[in-house]
GROMACS .gro file of N, CA and C in nm:
model
  513
    1MET      N    1  -0.129  -0.749   2.085
    1MET     CA    2  -0.089  -0.806   1.958
    1MET      C    3  -0.027  -0.942   1.987
    2PRO      N    4  -0.072  -1.048   1.915
    2PRO     CA    5  -0.019  -1.181   1.941
    2PRO      C    6   0.130  -1.189   1.908
    3ALA      N    7   0.192  -1.290   1.961
    3ALA     CA    8   0.333  -1.312   1.931
    3ALA      C    9   0.350  -1.340   1.782
    4GLU      N   10   0.468  -1.313   1.733
    4GLU     CA   11   0.496  -1.340   1.593
    4GLU      C   12   0.491  -1.491   1.571
    5PRO      N   13   0.455  -1.537   1.453
    5PRO     CA   14   0.438  -1.680   1.431
    5PRO      C   15   0.570  -1.754   1.442
    6THR      N   16   0.559  -1.879   1.481
    6THR     CA   17   0.678  -1.963   1.489
    6THR      C   18   0.703  -2.034   1.357
    7GLY      N   19   0.630  -2.001   1.258
    7GLY     CA   20   0.650  -2.062   1.127
    7GLY      C   21   0.527  -2.137   1.077
    8SER      N   22   0.435  -2.169   1.168
    8SER     CA   23   0.320  -2.249   1.126
    8SER      C   24   0.233  -2.174   1.026
    9TRP      N   25   0.222  -2.041   1.038
    9TRP     CA   26   0.140  -1.964   0.945
    9TRP      C   27   0.210  -1.955   0.811
   10ALA      N   28   0.340  -1.938   0.814
   10ALA     CA   29   0.416  -1.937   0.690
   10ALA      C   30   0.409  -2.076   0.626
   11GLN      N   31   0.408  -2.179   0.710
   11GLN     CA   32   0.395  -2.314   0.658
   11GLN      C   33   0.259  -2.334   0.593
   12ALA      N   34   0.155  -2.276   0.651
   12ALA     CA   35   0.021  -2.287   0.591
   12ALA      C   36   0.021  -2.224   0.453
   13ARG      N   37   0.085  -2.107   0.442
   13ARG     CA   38   0.093  -2.041   0.311
   13ARG      C   39   0.172  -2.127   0.214
   14SER      N   40   0.281  -2.185   0.260
   14SER     CA   41   0.364  -2.269   0.173
   14SER      C   42   0.291  -2.398   0.135
   15ARG      N   43   0.221  -2.460   0.230
   15ARG     CA   44   0.145  -2.582   0.198
   15ARG      C   45   0.035  -2.551   0.099
   16ALA      N   46  -0.022  -2.431   0.107
   16ALA     CA   47  -0.127  -2.392   0.012
   16ALA      C   48  -0.073  -2.393  -0.131
   17LEU      N   49   0.053  -2.351  -0.147
   17LEU     CA   50   0.113  -2.350  -0.281
   17LEU      C   51   0.119  -2.490  -0.341
   18LEU      N   52   0.130  -2.591  -0.255
   18LEU     CA   53   0.142  -2.729  -0.302
   18LEU      C   54   0.010  -2.803  -0.304
   19SER      N   55  -0.096  -2.738  -0.257
   19SER     CA   56  -0.226  -2.803  -0.246
   19SER      C   57  -0.317  -2.764  -0.361
   20GLU      N   58  -0.431  -2.831  -0.365
   20GLU     CA   59  -0.530  -2.803  -0.468
   20GLU      C   60  -0.668  -2.790  -0.404
   21GLY      N   61  -0.758  -2.730  -0.478
   21GLY     CA   62  -0.899  -2.724  -0.440
   21GLY      C   63  -0.925  -2.660  -0.305
   22ASP      N   64  -1.019  -2.722  -0.233
   22ASP     CA   65  -1.063  -2.668  -0.105
   22ASP      C   66  -0.950  -2.661  -0.002
   23ALA      N   67  -0.860  -2.758  -0.007
   23ALA     CA   68  -0.748  -2.759   0.089
   23ALA      C   69  -0.660  -2.635   0.068
   24ALA      N   70  -0.629  -2.603  -0.057
   24ALA     CA   71  -0.546  -2.486  -0.086
   24ALA      C   72  -0.616  -2.359  -0.038
   25GLU      N   73  -0.743  -2.347  -0.070
   25GLU     CA   74  -0.815  -2.227  -0.030
   25GLU      C   75  -0.818  -2.211   0.121
   26ARG      N   76  -0.844  -2.321   0.192
   26ARG     CA   77  -0.847  -2.316   0.338
   26ARG      C   78  -0.712  -2.271   0.393
   27LEU      N   79  -0.603  -2.323   0.337
   27LEU     CA   80  -0.469  -2.287   0.385
   27LEU      C   81  -0.435  -2.141   0.355
   28TYR      N   82  -0.472  -2.091   0.236
   28TYR     CA   83  -0.448  -1.950   0.205
   28TYR      C   84  -0.524  -1.860   0.303
   29ARG      N   85  -0.652  -1.892   0.325
   29ARG     CA   86  -0.733  -1.811   0.416
   29ARG      C   87  -0.678  -1.816   0.559
   30GLU      N   88  -0.633  -1.935   0.600
   30GLU     CA   89  -0.576  -1.951   0.734
   30GLU      C   90  -0.452  -1.862   0.748
   31ALA      N   91  -0.365  -1.865   0.649
   31ALA     CA   92  -0.243  -1.783   0.654
   31ALA      C   93  -0.279  -1.635   0.661
   32ILE      N   94  -0.372  -1.590   0.578
   32ILE     CA   95  -0.411  -1.449   0.577
   32ILE      C   96  -0.471  -1.409   0.712
   33THR      N   97  -0.558  -1.493   0.765
   33THR     CA   98  -0.621  -1.464   0.894
   33THR      C   99  -0.515  -1.448   1.003
   34HIS      N  100  -0.421  -1.538   1.007
   34HIS     CA  101  -0.318  -1.531   1.111
   34HIS      C  102  -0.222  -1.416   1.090
   35PHE      N  103  -0.177  -1.392   0.966
   35PHE     CA  104  -0.085  -1.282   0.940
   35PHE      C  105  -0.150  -1.147   0.969
   36THR      N  106  -0.283  -1.138   0.956
   36THR     CA  107  -0.355  -1.014   0.985
   36THR      C  108  -0.340  -0.977   1.132
   37LYS      N  109  -0.322  -1.077   1.217
   37LYS     CA  110  -0.312  -1.054   1.361
   37LYS      C  111  -0.170  -1.025   1.407
   38THR      N  112  -0.076  -1.016   1.314
   38THR     CA  113   0.064  -0.992   1.349
   38THR      C  114   0.110  -0.860   1.290
   39ARG      N  115   0.236  -0.829   1.314
   39ARG     CA  116   0.297  -0.711   1.254
   39ARG      C  117   0.370  -0.746   1.126
   40LEU      N  118   0.355  -0.867   1.079
   40LEU     CA  119   0.427  -0.915   0.961
   40LEU      C  120   0.353  -0.873   0.833
   41ARG      N  121   0.357  -0.742   0.803
   41ARG     CA  122   0.282  -0.688   0.690
   41ARG      C  123   0.331  -0.745   0.557
   42VAL      N  124   0.462  -0.769   0.543
   42VAL     CA  125   0.516  -0.823   0.419
   42VAL      C  126   0.460  -0.962   0.395
   43ASP      N  127   0.458  -1.045   0.499
   43ASP     CA  128   0.404  -1.180   0.484
   43ASP      C  129   0.254  -1.177   0.453
   44LEU      N  130   0.184  -1.084   0.513
   44LEU     CA  131   0.041  -1.070   0.484
   44LEU      C  132   0.020  -1.030   0.338
   45ALA      N  133   0.094  -0.932   0.292
   45ALA     CA  134   0.081  -0.888   0.153
   45ALA      C  135   0.113  -1.001   0.057
   46ARG      N  136   0.219  -1.076   0.086
   46ARG     CA  137   0.256  -1.189  -0.001
   46ARG      C  138   0.149  -1.297   0.001
   47ALA      N  139   0.087  -1.319   0.117
   47ALA     CA  140  -0.021  -1.419   0.125
   47ALA      C  141  -0.139  -1.375   0.037
   48HIS      N  142  -0.173  -1.246   0.040
   48HIS     CA  143  -0.280  -1.195  -0.047
   48HIS      C  144  -0.242  -1.213  -0.194
   49LEU      N  145  -0.117  -1.185  -0.227
   49LEU     CA  146  -0.071  -1.199  -0.365
   49LEU      C  147  -0.080  -1.344  -0.411
   50LEU      N  148  -0.029  -1.437  -0.332
   50LEU     CA  149  -0.032  -1.578  -0.370
   50LEU      C  150  -0.174  -1.631  -0.380
   51TYR      N  151  -0.258  -1.590  -0.287
   51TYR     CA  152  -0.399  -1.633  -0.289
   51TYR      C  153  -0.468  -1.576  -0.413
   52GLY      N  154  -0.441  -1.450  -0.444
   52GLY     CA  155  -0.500  -1.389  -0.563
   52GLY      C  156  -0.455  -1.458  -0.690
   53GLU      N  157  -0.328  -1.493  -0.697
   53GLU     CA  158  -0.278  -1.566  -0.815
   53GLU      C  159  -0.347  -1.701  -0.828
   54TRP      N  160  -0.363  -1.769  -0.715
   54TRP     CA  161  -0.429  -1.899  -0.716
   54TRP      C  162  -0.576  -1.885  -0.759
   55LEU      N  163  -0.643  -1.785  -0.706
   55LEU     CA  164  -0.784  -1.762  -0.743
   55LEU      C  165  -0.797  -1.734  -0.893
   56ARG      N  166  -0.704  -1.659  -0.949
   56ARG     CA  167  -0.708  -1.630  -1.092
   56ARG      C  168  -0.690  -1.758  -1.172
   57ARG      N  169  -0.597  -1.842  -1.132
   57ARG     CA  170  -0.577  -1.970  -1.202
   57ARG      C  171  -0.699  -2.060  -1.190
   58GLU      N  172  -0.775  -2.042  -1.082
   58GLU     CA  173  -0.898  -2.119  -1.062
   58GLU      C  174  -1.017  -2.055  -1.136
   59ARG      N  175  -0.989  -1.949  -1.210
   59ARG     CA  176  -1.089  -1.875  -1.290
   59ARG      C  177  -1.194  -1.807  -1.202
   60ARG      N  178  -1.155  -1.766  -1.084
   60ARG     CA  179  -1.242  -1.691  -0.993
   60ARG      C  180  -1.193  -1.547  -0.995
   61ARG      N  181  -1.217  -1.482  -1.108
   61ARG     CA  182  -1.159  -1.352  -1.137
   61ARG      C  183  -1.199  -1.243  -1.037
   62ASN      N  184  -1.327  -1.238  -1.000
   62ASN     CA  185  -1.371  -1.133  -0.905
   62ASN      C  186  -1.300  -1.147  -0.771
   63ASP      N  187  -1.296  -1.270  -0.719
   63ASP     CA  188  -1.227  -1.294  -0.592
   63ASP      C  189  -1.078  -1.264  -0.605
   64ALA      N  190  -1.021  -1.302  -0.720
   64ALA     CA  191  -0.878  -1.277  -0.744
   64ALA      C  192  -0.849  -1.128  -0.744
   65ARG      N  193  -0.933  -1.052  -0.810
   65ARG     CA  194  -0.909  -0.906  -0.818
   65ARG      C  195  -0.907  -0.843  -0.680
   66GLU      N  196  -0.997  -0.886  -0.592
   66GLU     CA  197  -1.001  -0.831  -0.456
   66GLU      C  198  -0.870  -0.857  -0.382
   67GLN      N  199  -0.822  -0.981  -0.387
   67GLN     CA  200  -0.697  -1.017  -0.319
   67GLN      C  201  -0.577  -0.946  -0.382
   68LEU      N  202  -0.576  -0.938  -0.514
   68LEU     CA  203  -0.463  -0.878  -0.584
   68LEU      C  204  -0.457  -0.726  -0.563
   69ARG      N  205  -0.573  -0.662  -0.556
   69ARG     CA  206  -0.574  -0.517  -0.526
   69ARG      C  207  -0.521  -0.491  -0.386
   70THR      N  208  -0.562  -0.575  -0.292
   70THR     CA  209  -0.513  -0.561  -0.155
   70THR      C  210  -0.361  -0.578  -0.152
   71ALA      N  211  -0.314  -0.684  -0.217
   71ALA     CA  212  -0.168  -0.709  -0.221
   71ALA      C  213  -0.096  -0.594  -0.288
   72HIS      N  214  -0.148  -0.547  -0.400
   72HIS     CA  215  -0.082  -0.439  -0.474
   72HIS      C  216  -0.070  -0.314  -0.387
   73GLY      N  217  -0.179  -0.276  -0.322
   73GLY     CA  218  -0.177  -0.156  -0.238
   73GLY      C  219  -0.077  -0.168  -0.124
   74MET      N  220  -0.076  -0.283  -0.058
   74MET     CA  221   0.015  -0.303   0.054
   74MET      C  222   0.161  -0.301   0.007
   75LEU      N  223   0.187  -0.375  -0.101
   75LEU     CA  224   0.324  -0.387  -0.150
   75LEU      C  225   0.376  -0.253  -0.203
   76GLU      N  226   0.290  -0.179  -0.269
   76GLU     CA  227   0.330  -0.049  -0.320
   76GLU      C  228   0.361   0.047  -0.205
   77THR      N  229   0.277   0.044  -0.102
   77THR     CA  230   0.297   0.130   0.014
   77THR      C  231   0.428   0.097   0.085
   78MET      N  232   0.464  -0.031   0.087
   78MET     CA  233   0.587  -0.074   0.153
   78MET      C  234   0.710  -0.050   0.066
   79GLY      N  235   0.688  -0.010  -0.059
   79GLY     CA  236   0.801   0.013  -0.148
   79GLY      C  237   0.858  -0.114  -0.208
   80MET      N  238   0.782  -0.222  -0.205
   80MET     CA  239   0.827  -0.349  -0.263
   80MET      C  240   0.785  -0.354  -0.410
   81THR      N  241   0.858  -0.279  -0.490
   81THR     CA  242   0.822  -0.253  -0.628
   81THR      C  243   0.803  -0.379  -0.711
   82ALA      N  244   0.897  -0.472  -0.704
   82ALA     CA  245   0.889  -0.593  -0.787
   82ALA      C  246   0.763  -0.673  -0.755
   83PHE      N  247   0.732  -0.690  -0.627
   83PHE     CA  248   0.611  -0.763  -0.590
   83PHE      C  249   0.486  -0.683  -0.628
   84ALA      N  250   0.490  -0.551  -0.612
   84ALA     CA  251   0.376  -0.468  -0.650
   84ALA      C  252   0.350  -0.480  -0.801
   85GLU      N  253   0.457  -0.481  -0.880
   85GLU     CA  254   0.441  -0.497  -1.026
   85GLU      C  255   0.385  -0.634  -1.059
   86ARG      N  256   0.430  -0.735  -0.987
   86ARG     CA  257   0.376  -0.871  -1.008
   86ARG      C  258   0.226  -0.873  -0.977
   87ALA      N  259   0.186  -0.810  -0.867
   87ALA     CA  260   0.045  -0.803  -0.832
   87ALA      C  261  -0.033  -0.728  -0.939
   88ASP      N  262   0.025  -0.619  -0.991
   88ASP     CA  263  -0.040  -0.541  -1.096
   88ASP      C  264  -0.058  -0.624  -1.223
   89ARG      N  265   0.045  -0.699  -1.262
   89ARG     CA  266   0.033  -0.786  -1.381
   89ARG      C  267  -0.077  -0.890  -1.363
   90GLU      N  268  -0.078  -0.952  -1.246
   90GLU     CA  269  -0.182  -1.052  -1.218
   90GLU      C  270  -0.321  -0.989  -1.216
   91LEU      N  271  -0.328  -0.870  -1.162
   91LEU     CA  272  -0.456  -0.799  -1.155
   91LEU      C  273  -0.508  -0.769  -1.295
   92ARG      N  274  -0.420  -0.722  -1.382
   92ARG     CA  275  -0.460  -0.696  -1.521
   92ARG      C  276  -0.499  -0.826  -1.591
   93ALA      N  277  -0.430  -0.934  -1.563
   93ALA     CA  278  -0.464  -1.064  -1.623
   93ALA      C  279  -0.600  -1.112  -1.575
   94ALA      N  280  -0.640  -1.068  -1.456
   94ALA     CA  281  -0.771  -1.104  -1.401
   94ALA      C  282  -0.880  -1.006  -1.446
   95GLY      N  283  -0.842  -0.911  -1.532
   95GLY     CA  284  -0.940  -0.817  -1.586
   95GLY      C  285  -0.961  -0.694  -1.500
   96GLY      N  286  -0.871  -0.667  -1.411
   96GLY     CA  287  -0.885  -0.550  -1.323
   96GLY      C  288  -0.771  -0.452  -1.342
   97THR      N  289  -0.781  -0.344  -1.269
   97THR     CA  290  -0.673  -0.244  -1.267
   97THR      C  291  -0.650  -0.205  -1.123
   98ALA      N  292  -0.529  -0.167  -1.094
   98ALA     CA  293  -0.496  -0.121  -0.959
   98ALA      C  294  -0.558   0.016  -0.940
   99HIS      N  295  -0.607   0.042  -0.821
   99HIS     CA  296  -0.661   0.175  -0.793
   99HIS      C  297  -0.548   0.275  -0.802
  100GLN      N  298  -0.575   0.389  -0.858
  100GLN     CA  299  -0.473   0.493  -0.867
  100GLN      C  300  -0.441   0.543  -0.728
  101ARG      N  301  -0.314   0.551  -0.699
  101ARG     CA  302  -0.271   0.600  -0.568
  101ARG      C  303  -0.288   0.751  -0.566
  102THR      N  304  -0.344   0.798  -0.460
  102THR     CA  305  -0.354   0.942  -0.444
  102THR      C  306  -0.244   0.984  -0.348
  103ALA      N  307  -0.210   1.107  -0.351
  103ALA     CA  308  -0.107   1.156  -0.260
  103ALA      C  309  -0.155   1.135  -0.117
  104PRO      N  310  -0.069   1.088  -0.030
  104PRO     CA  311  -0.111   1.067   0.108
  104PRO      C  312  -0.158   1.197   0.172
  105ALA      N  313  -0.256   1.184   0.259
  105ALA     CA  314  -0.308   1.302   0.327
  105ALA      C  315  -0.199   1.360   0.417
  106ARG      N  316  -0.202   1.488   0.435
  106ARG     CA  317  -0.104   1.552   0.521
  106ARG      C  318  -0.153   1.545   0.665
  107HIS      N  319  -0.060   1.559   0.758
  107HIS     CA  320  -0.096   1.545   0.898
  107HIS      C  321  -0.195   1.652   0.945
  108GLU      N  322  -0.207   1.763   0.872
  108GLU     CA  323  -0.304   1.866   0.912
  108GLU      C  324  -0.448   1.814   0.897
  109GLU      N  325  -0.467   1.705   0.820
  109GLU     CA  326  -0.600   1.652   0.798
  109GLU      C  327  -0.644   1.556   0.908
  110LEU      N  328  -0.556   1.528   1.004
  110LEU     CA  329  -0.594   1.443   1.116
  110LEU      C  330  -0.686   1.521   1.208
  111THR      N  331  -0.782   1.451   1.267
  111THR     CA  332  -0.863   1.516   1.368
  111THR      C  333  -0.775   1.540   1.490
  112ALA      N  334  -0.824   1.620   1.583
  112ALA     CA  335  -0.746   1.649   1.703
  112ALA      C  336  -0.716   1.521   1.780
  113GLN      N  337  -0.816   1.434   1.792
  113GLN     CA  338  -0.797   1.308   1.866
  113GLN      C  339  -0.699   1.216   1.791
  114GLU      N  340  -0.710   1.209   1.658
  114GLU     CA  341  -0.617   1.127   1.581
  114GLU      C  342  -0.474   1.178   1.596
  115GLY      N  343  -0.457   1.308   1.592
  115GLY     CA  344  -0.325   1.366   1.610
  115GLY      C  345  -0.266   1.334   1.746
  116GLN      N  346  -0.351   1.343   1.847
  116GLN     CA  347  -0.307   1.314   1.982
  116GLN      C  348  -0.265   1.167   1.994
  117MET      N  349  -0.346   1.076   1.938
  117MET     CA  350  -0.313   0.934   1.942
  117MET      C  351  -0.185   0.905   1.863
  118ALA      N  352  -0.172   0.969   1.748
  118ALA     CA  353  -0.053   0.947   1.664
  118ALA      C  354   0.073   0.991   1.740
  119ARG      N  355   0.067   1.103   1.809
  119ARG     CA  356   0.183   1.150   1.886
  119ARG      C  357   0.217   1.053   1.999
  120MET      N  358   0.113   1.004   2.067
  120MET     CA  359   0.137   0.910   2.176
  120MET      C  360   0.198   0.780   2.122
  121ALA      N  361   0.147   0.732   2.010
  121ALA     CA  362   0.201   0.610   1.949
  121ALA      C  363   0.345   0.633   1.904
  122ARG      N  364   0.371   0.749   1.844
  122ARG     CA  365   0.506   0.784   1.801
  122ARG      C  366   0.602   0.784   1.920
  123ASP      N  367   0.552   0.829   2.036
  123ASP     CA  368   0.635   0.838   2.155
  123ASP      C  369   0.648   0.705   2.229
  124GLY      N  370   0.591   0.598   2.173
  124GLY     CA  371   0.613   0.464   2.227
  124GLY      C  372   0.505   0.408   2.317
  125LEU      N  373   0.392   0.478   2.333
  125LEU     CA  374   0.285   0.425   2.417
  125LEU      C  375   0.212   0.313   2.342
  126SER      N  376   0.171   0.211   2.415
  126SER     CA  377   0.093   0.101   2.357
  126SER      C  378  -0.053   0.144   2.345
  127ASN      N  379  -0.132   0.066   2.272
  127ASN     CA  380  -0.274   0.098   2.258
  127ASN      C  381  -0.345   0.102   2.393
  128PRO      N  382  -0.321   0.004   2.484
  128PRO     CA  383  -0.386   0.013   2.615
  128PRO      C  384  -0.344   0.138   2.693
  129GLU      N  385  -0.217   0.177   2.684
  129GLU     CA  386  -0.170   0.297   2.753
  129GLU      C  387  -0.236   0.422   2.696
  130ILE      N  388  -0.248   0.428   2.565
  130ILE     CA  389  -0.315   0.542   2.501
  130ILE      C  390  -0.461   0.545   2.544
  131GLY      N  391  -0.524   0.427   2.543
  131GLY     CA  392  -0.665   0.417   2.583
  131GLY      C  393  -0.690   0.467   2.723
  132ILE      N  394  -0.601   0.431   2.815
  132ILE     CA  395  -0.616   0.475   2.955
  132ILE      C  396  -0.609   0.627   2.962
  133ARG      N  397  -0.516   0.686   2.892
  133ARG     CA  398  -0.501   0.833   2.897
  133ARG      C  399  -0.619   0.906   2.833
  134LEU      N  400  -0.682   0.842   2.733
  134LEU     CA  401  -0.793   0.909   2.663
  134LEU      C  402  -0.931   0.858   2.707
  135PHE      N  403  -0.931   0.764   2.802
  135PHE     CA  404  -1.056   0.707   2.853
  135PHE      C  405  -1.136   0.637   2.743
  136ILE      N  406  -1.065   0.561   2.660
  136ILE     CA  407  -1.130   0.481   2.555
  136ILE      C  408  -1.064   0.343   2.557
  137SER      N  409  -1.125   0.248   2.487
  137SER     CA  410  -1.070   0.112   2.486
  137SER      C  411  -0.949   0.102   2.392
  138ALA      N  412  -0.868   0.000   2.415
  138ALA     CA  413  -0.752  -0.025   2.329
  138ALA      C  414  -0.798  -0.055   2.186
  139ARG      N  415  -0.913  -0.118   2.171
  139ARG     CA  416  -0.966  -0.148   2.036
  139ARG      C  417  -1.005  -0.020   1.964
  140THR      N  418  -1.058   0.075   2.036
  140THR     CA  419  -1.093   0.204   1.975
  140THR      C  420  -0.965   0.276   1.931
  141VAL      N  421  -0.863   0.268   2.013
  141VAL     CA  422  -0.734   0.326   1.975
  141VAL      C  423  -0.684   0.260   1.848
  142GLN      N  424  -0.690   0.127   1.842
  142GLN     CA  425  -0.645   0.053   1.724
  142GLN      C  426  -0.722   0.100   1.599
  143TYR      N  427  -0.852   0.115   1.612
  143TYR     CA  428  -0.936   0.160   1.500
  143TYR      C  429  -0.889   0.297   1.451
  144HIS      N  430  -0.871   0.390   1.544
  144HIS     CA  431  -0.831   0.526   1.506
  144HIS      C  432  -0.689   0.529   1.448
  145LEU      N  433  -0.600   0.448   1.502
  145LEU     CA  434  -0.464   0.447   1.449
  145LEU      C  435  -0.461   0.390   1.306
  146ARG      N  436  -0.547   0.293   1.278
  146ARG     CA  437  -0.557   0.243   1.139
  146ARG      C  438  -0.597   0.356   1.046
  147LYS      N  439  -0.692   0.438   1.090
  147LYS     CA  440  -0.733   0.554   1.009
  147LYS      C  441  -0.618   0.653   0.994
  148VAL      N  442  -0.543   0.675   1.101
  148VAL     CA  443  -0.427   0.765   1.096
  148VAL      C  444  -0.326   0.714   0.995
  149PHE      N  445  -0.295   0.584   1.002
  149PHE     CA  446  -0.196   0.526   0.910
  149PHE      C  447  -0.241   0.545   0.765
  150THR      N  448  -0.370   0.524   0.739
  150THR     CA  449  -0.422   0.542   0.603
  150THR      C  450  -0.408   0.687   0.560
  151LYS      N  451  -0.448   0.779   0.647
  151LYS     CA  452  -0.439   0.921   0.613
  151LYS      C  453  -0.296   0.965   0.588
  152LEU      N  454  -0.203   0.909   0.664
  152LEU     CA  455  -0.063   0.949   0.652
  152LEU      C  456   0.013   0.868   0.547
  153GLY      N  457  -0.051   0.764   0.494
  153GLY     CA  458   0.014   0.682   0.393
  153GLY      C  459   0.128   0.599   0.449
  154ILE      N  460   0.111   0.549   0.572
  154ILE     CA  461   0.214   0.466   0.634
  154ILE      C  462   0.153   0.333   0.675
  155THR      N  463   0.238   0.240   0.719
  155THR     CA  464   0.188   0.108   0.756
  155THR      C  465   0.225   0.066   0.897
  156SER      N  466   0.307   0.144   0.967
  156SER     CA  467   0.344   0.103   1.103
  156SER      C  468   0.379   0.223   1.190
  157ARG      N  469   0.382   0.198   1.321
  157ARG     CA  470   0.416   0.300   1.419
  157ARG      C  471   0.557   0.354   1.397
  158SER      N  472   0.646   0.266   1.353
  158SER     CA  473   0.785   0.309   1.336
  158SER      C  474   0.798   0.419   1.231
  159GLN      N  475   0.700   0.432   1.144
  159GLN     CA  476   0.704   0.534   1.040
  159GLN      C  477   0.647   0.667   1.087
  160LEU      N  478   0.588   0.672   1.205
  160LEU     CA  479   0.530   0.796   1.256
  160LEU      C  480   0.636   0.904   1.275
  161ASP      N  481   0.756   0.865   1.317
  161ASP     CA  482   0.866   0.964   1.332
  161ASP      C  483   0.890   1.039   1.203
  162ARG      N  484   0.879   0.968   1.093
  162ARG     CA  485   0.907   1.026   0.960
  162ARG      C  486   0.802   1.128   0.918
  163VAL      N  487   0.677   1.103   0.952
  163VAL     CA  488   0.569   1.186   0.899
  163VAL      C  489   0.512   1.289   0.997
  164LEU      N  490   0.543   1.274   1.125
  164LEU     CA  491   0.495   1.370   1.224
  164LEU      C  492   0.612   1.453   1.275
  165PRO      N  493   0.596   1.583   1.280
  165PRO     CA  494   0.702   1.665   1.339
  165PRO      C  495   0.718   1.624   1.485
  166SER      N  496   0.839   1.636   1.537
  166SER     CA  497   0.860   1.600   1.678
  166SER      C  498   0.811   1.713   1.767
  167GLY      N  499   0.794   1.679   1.892
  167GLY     CA  500   0.747   1.778   1.989
  167GLY      C  501   0.603   1.755   2.025
  168PRO      N  502   0.554   1.817   2.131
  168PRO     CA  503   0.418   1.793   2.179
  168PRO      C  504   0.310   1.836   2.081
  169GLY      N  505   0.334   1.931   1.997
  169GLY     CA  506   0.232   1.975   1.902
  169GLY      C  507   0.255   1.918   1.764
  170GLY      N  508   0.318   1.801   1.757
  170GLY     CA  509   0.363   1.742   1.632
  170GLY      C  510   0.258   1.716   1.528
  171ALA      N  511   0.134   1.695   1.565
  171ALA     CA  512   0.036   1.668   1.460
  171ALA      C  513  -0.065   1.776   1.461
   0.00000   0.00000   0.00000
């Protein structure tokens, strides 16, 4: 995982707010691309929200709805109610609706391999360390952990303690 930004990505998002046309779009996309590679989920969600708002003002409703749905889902999952409501209002203004949230899947719905990876991640192992133990690549571990997070309704490793029972048979 790359180092956290020194501010340049946040600056790109901020410069996008002050820009117009192609320059603004390029800066929004740059910010989203870079925030996707970090653990800064709040900044990523806010970048999607701001980009979606900008797209709606540019009358690009379909593109706006995609960004706003992404922002709404992320913000709602993080418990950032005010921002999630803002994304929902913008989404409705763009002619869309937020997808109905379903109850998060329970840990019993994880496959055996997903459960094993989730326990290892909960216990502090990195993706490369998990990969070595399971004889798979770190990218494959990352892919499966994304699926685990979706199934469990969480957004980070730090939340695994909350949703997985402790102990070796935790998932």
